[in-house]
């Protein structure tokens, strides 16, 4: 089972009152933590979907290239190429 942690979140009066309605008045959530988890999960899923979609697009592009354009690379060559690309990207190039 995953480890949990406790966090303190500061809310202004408007947000605090809104949260109170979600937790107490509507009864949709048992507590503020449950509400926060319900907000975070879709954001996590959205991020995972973006990563998946980007990978799918890259693979689709790669596999749409004619086979005679493929270049055989060793693992070391691939690592070196990707390291160089990351360094260029980090420099803004």
XYZ file of N, CA and C in Angstrom, residues 9-84:
228
model
N -2.860 23.262 3.647
C -3.244 24.098 2.519
C -3.947 25.328 3.073
N -3.491 26.487 2.651
C -4.124 27.727 3.095
C -5.128 28.176 2.043
N -6.325 28.487 2.499
C -7.379 28.953 1.602
C -7.900 30.291 2.098
N -8.251 31.148 1.140
C -8.882 32.388 1.565
C -10.321 32.073 1.996
N -11.011 33.053 2.516
C -12.343 32.824 3.062
C -13.316 32.293 2.012
N -13.251 32.826 0.812
C -14.164 32.394 -0.245
C -13.960 30.917 -0.572
N -12.708 30.528 -0.750
C -12.421 29.126 -1.064
C -12.766 28.212 0.104
N -12.486 28.661 1.295
C -12.796 27.874 2.477
C -14.301 27.640 2.612
N -15.076 28.687 2.358
C -16.541 28.557 2.418
C -17.041 27.603 1.334
N -16.469 27.707 0.139
C -16.860 26.809 -0.946
C -16.553 25.363 -0.575
N -15.369 25.132 -0.039
C -14.984 23.796 0.383
C -15.943 23.268 1.442
N -16.330 24.121 2.363
C -17.259 23.713 3.413
C -18.596 23.257 2.824
N -19.037 23.922 1.762
C -20.297 23.496 1.140
C -20.158 22.135 0.475
N -19.013 21.868 -0.103
C -18.792 20.568 -0.756
C -18.700 19.440 0.257
N -18.152 19.758 1.410
C -17.928 18.724 2.416
C -19.133 18.565 3.330
N -19.666 19.643 3.829
C -20.706 19.551 4.848
C -22.111 19.685 4.298
N -22.384 20.731 3.566
C -23.751 20.997 3.134
C -24.213 20.034 2.051
N -23.440 19.892 0.987
C -23.827 18.981 -0.089
C -23.697 17.528 0.357
N -22.727 17.305 1.199
C -22.475 15.945 1.628
C -21.854 15.088 0.541
N -21.361 15.723 -0.515
C -20.763 14.970 -1.613
C -19.445 14.322 -1.194
N -18.787 14.923 -0.222
C -17.500 14.411 0.259
C -17.541 14.316 1.770
N -16.865 13.299 2.286
C -16.832 13.123 3.738
C -15.918 14.127 4.421
N -14.856 14.525 3.719
C -13.919 15.472 4.317
C -13.145 16.194 3.218
N -12.368 17.186 3.620
C -11.616 18.000 2.659
C -10.585 17.162 1.913
N -9.994 16.202 2.569
C -8.996 15.352 1.914
C -9.607 14.575 0.760
N -10.787 14.054 0.960
C -11.466 13.312 -0.099
C -11.733 14.225 -1.298
N -12.140 15.451 -1.032
C -12.397 16.418 -2.099
C -11.106 16.730 -2.865
N -10.022 16.950 -2.148
C -8.741 17.252 -2.788
C -8.275 16.075 -3.653
N -8.406 14.865 -3.148
C -8.007 13.689 -3.936
C -8.839 13.599 -5.213
N -10.127 13.934 -5.096
C -11.008 13.885 -6.253
C -10.634 14.945 -7.290
N -10.061 16.046 -6.856
C -9.587 17.075 -7.787
C -8.270 16.676 -8.437
N -7.396 16.039 -7.678
C -6.053 15.704 -8.151
C -6.071 14.539 -9.134
N -6.879 13.528 -8.876
C -6.880 12.331 -9.724
C -7.127 12.639 -11.207
N -8.146 13.421 -11.555
C -8.338 13.709 -12.986
C -7.156 14.459 -13.607
N -6.510 15.301 -12.828
C -5.342 16.014 -13.329
C -4.211 15.029 -13.615
N -4.020 14.064 -12.721
C -3.005 13.033 -12.943
C -3.332 12.216 -14.193
N -4.606 11.844 -14.326
C -5.022 11.055 -15.489
C -4.827 11.845 -16.782
N -5.116 13.152 -16.750
C -4.926 14.007 -17.917
C -3.454 14.042 -18.309
N -2.571 14.172 -17.315
C -1.137 14.216 -17.584
C -0.663 12.883 -18.164
N -1.124 11.770 -17.598
C -0.748 10.455 -18.122
C -1.238 10.288 -19.556
N -2.435 10.793 -19.860
C -2.974 10.699 -21.211
C -2.145 11.526 -22.183
N -1.689 12.698 -21.738
C -0.848 13.533 -22.594
C 0.461 12.821 -22.924
N 1.067 12.191 -21.929
C 2.319 11.455 -22.144
C 2.077 10.303 -23.118
N 0.982 9.572 -22.907
C 0.651 8.460 -23.791
C 0.416 8.945 -25.217
N -0.345 10.033 -25.358
C -0.637 10.569 -26.694
C 0.638 11.022 -27.408
N 1.551 11.645 -26.669
C 2.817 12.080 -27.266
C 3.634 10.869 -27.730
N 3.700 9.837 -26.892
C 4.426 8.628 -27.261
C 3.785 7.960 -28.472
N 2.470 7.887 -28.473
C 1.756 7.277 -29.598
C 2.034 8.044 -30.890
N 2.032 9.372 -30.816
C 2.305 10.187 -32.007
C 3.727 9.960 -32.505
N 4.676 9.876 -31.584
C 6.071 9.646 -31.983
C 6.240 8.275 -32.624
N 5.586 7.275 -32.039
C 5.689 5.927 -32.612
C 4.988 5.848 -33.959
N 3.850 6.493 -34.078
C 3.132 6.506 -35.356
C 3.999 7.142 -36.437
N 4.632 8.249 -36.093
C 5.526 8.925 -37.045
C 6.701 8.017 -37.404
N 7.296 7.390 -36.396
C 8.461 6.533 -36.642
C 8.110 5.351 -37.532
N 6.967 4.741 -37.280
C 6.600 3.553 -38.052
C 6.002 3.892 -39.418
N 5.711 5.167 -39.653
C 5.198 5.550 -40.969
C 6.329 5.800 -41.961
N 7.548 5.887 -41.456
C 8.708 6.091 -42.332
C 9.015 4.804 -43.082
N 9.454 4.924 -44.326
C 9.837 3.718 -45.067
C 10.971 2.980 -44.352
N 10.910 1.681 -44.423
C 11.884 0.865 -43.697
C 13.322 1.130 -44.140
N 13.520 1.515 -45.377
C 14.890 1.751 -45.861
C 15.503 3.033 -45.282
N 14.708 3.830 -44.562
C 15.251 5.027 -43.917
C 15.699 4.750 -42.488
N 15.430 3.551 -41.998
C 15.844 3.195 -40.636
C 17.363 3.130 -40.558
N 17.896 3.540 -39.413
C 19.334 3.470 -39.190
C 19.587 2.578 -37.985
N 20.363 1.525 -38.163
C 20.664 0.675 -37.013
C 21.571 1.427 -36.030
N 21.218 1.377 -34.768
C 22.003 2.028 -33.722
C 22.245 1.048 -32.587
N 23.414 1.153 -32.003
C 23.674 0.372 -30.793
C 23.019 1.117 -29.622
N 22.901 0.453 -28.499
C 22.339 1.095 -27.308
C 23.176 2.308 -26.923
N 24.484 2.189 -27.005
C 25.373 3.299 -26.645
C 25.167 4.487 -27.581
N 24.999 4.219 -28.879
C 24.761 5.297 -29.840
C 23.425 5.994 -29.574
N 22.427 5.215 -29.258
C 21.109 5.773 -28.960
C 21.152 6.647 -27.711
N 21.817 6.162 -26.673
C 21.949 6.933 -25.435
C 22.696 8.232 -25.700
N 23.783 8.154 -26.455
C 24.572 9.352 -26.774
C 23.740 10.349 -27.574
N 22.971 9.868 -28.550
C 22.136 10.749 -29.361
C 21.079 11.447 -28.500
N 20.448 10.700 -27.623
C 19.410 11.281 -26.765
C 19.994 12.237 -25.731
N 21.170 11.930 -25.224
C 21.839 12.825 -24.276
C 22.163 14.145 -24.952
N 22.650 14.064 -26.182
C 22.970 15.272 -26.947
C 21.706 16.087 -27.232
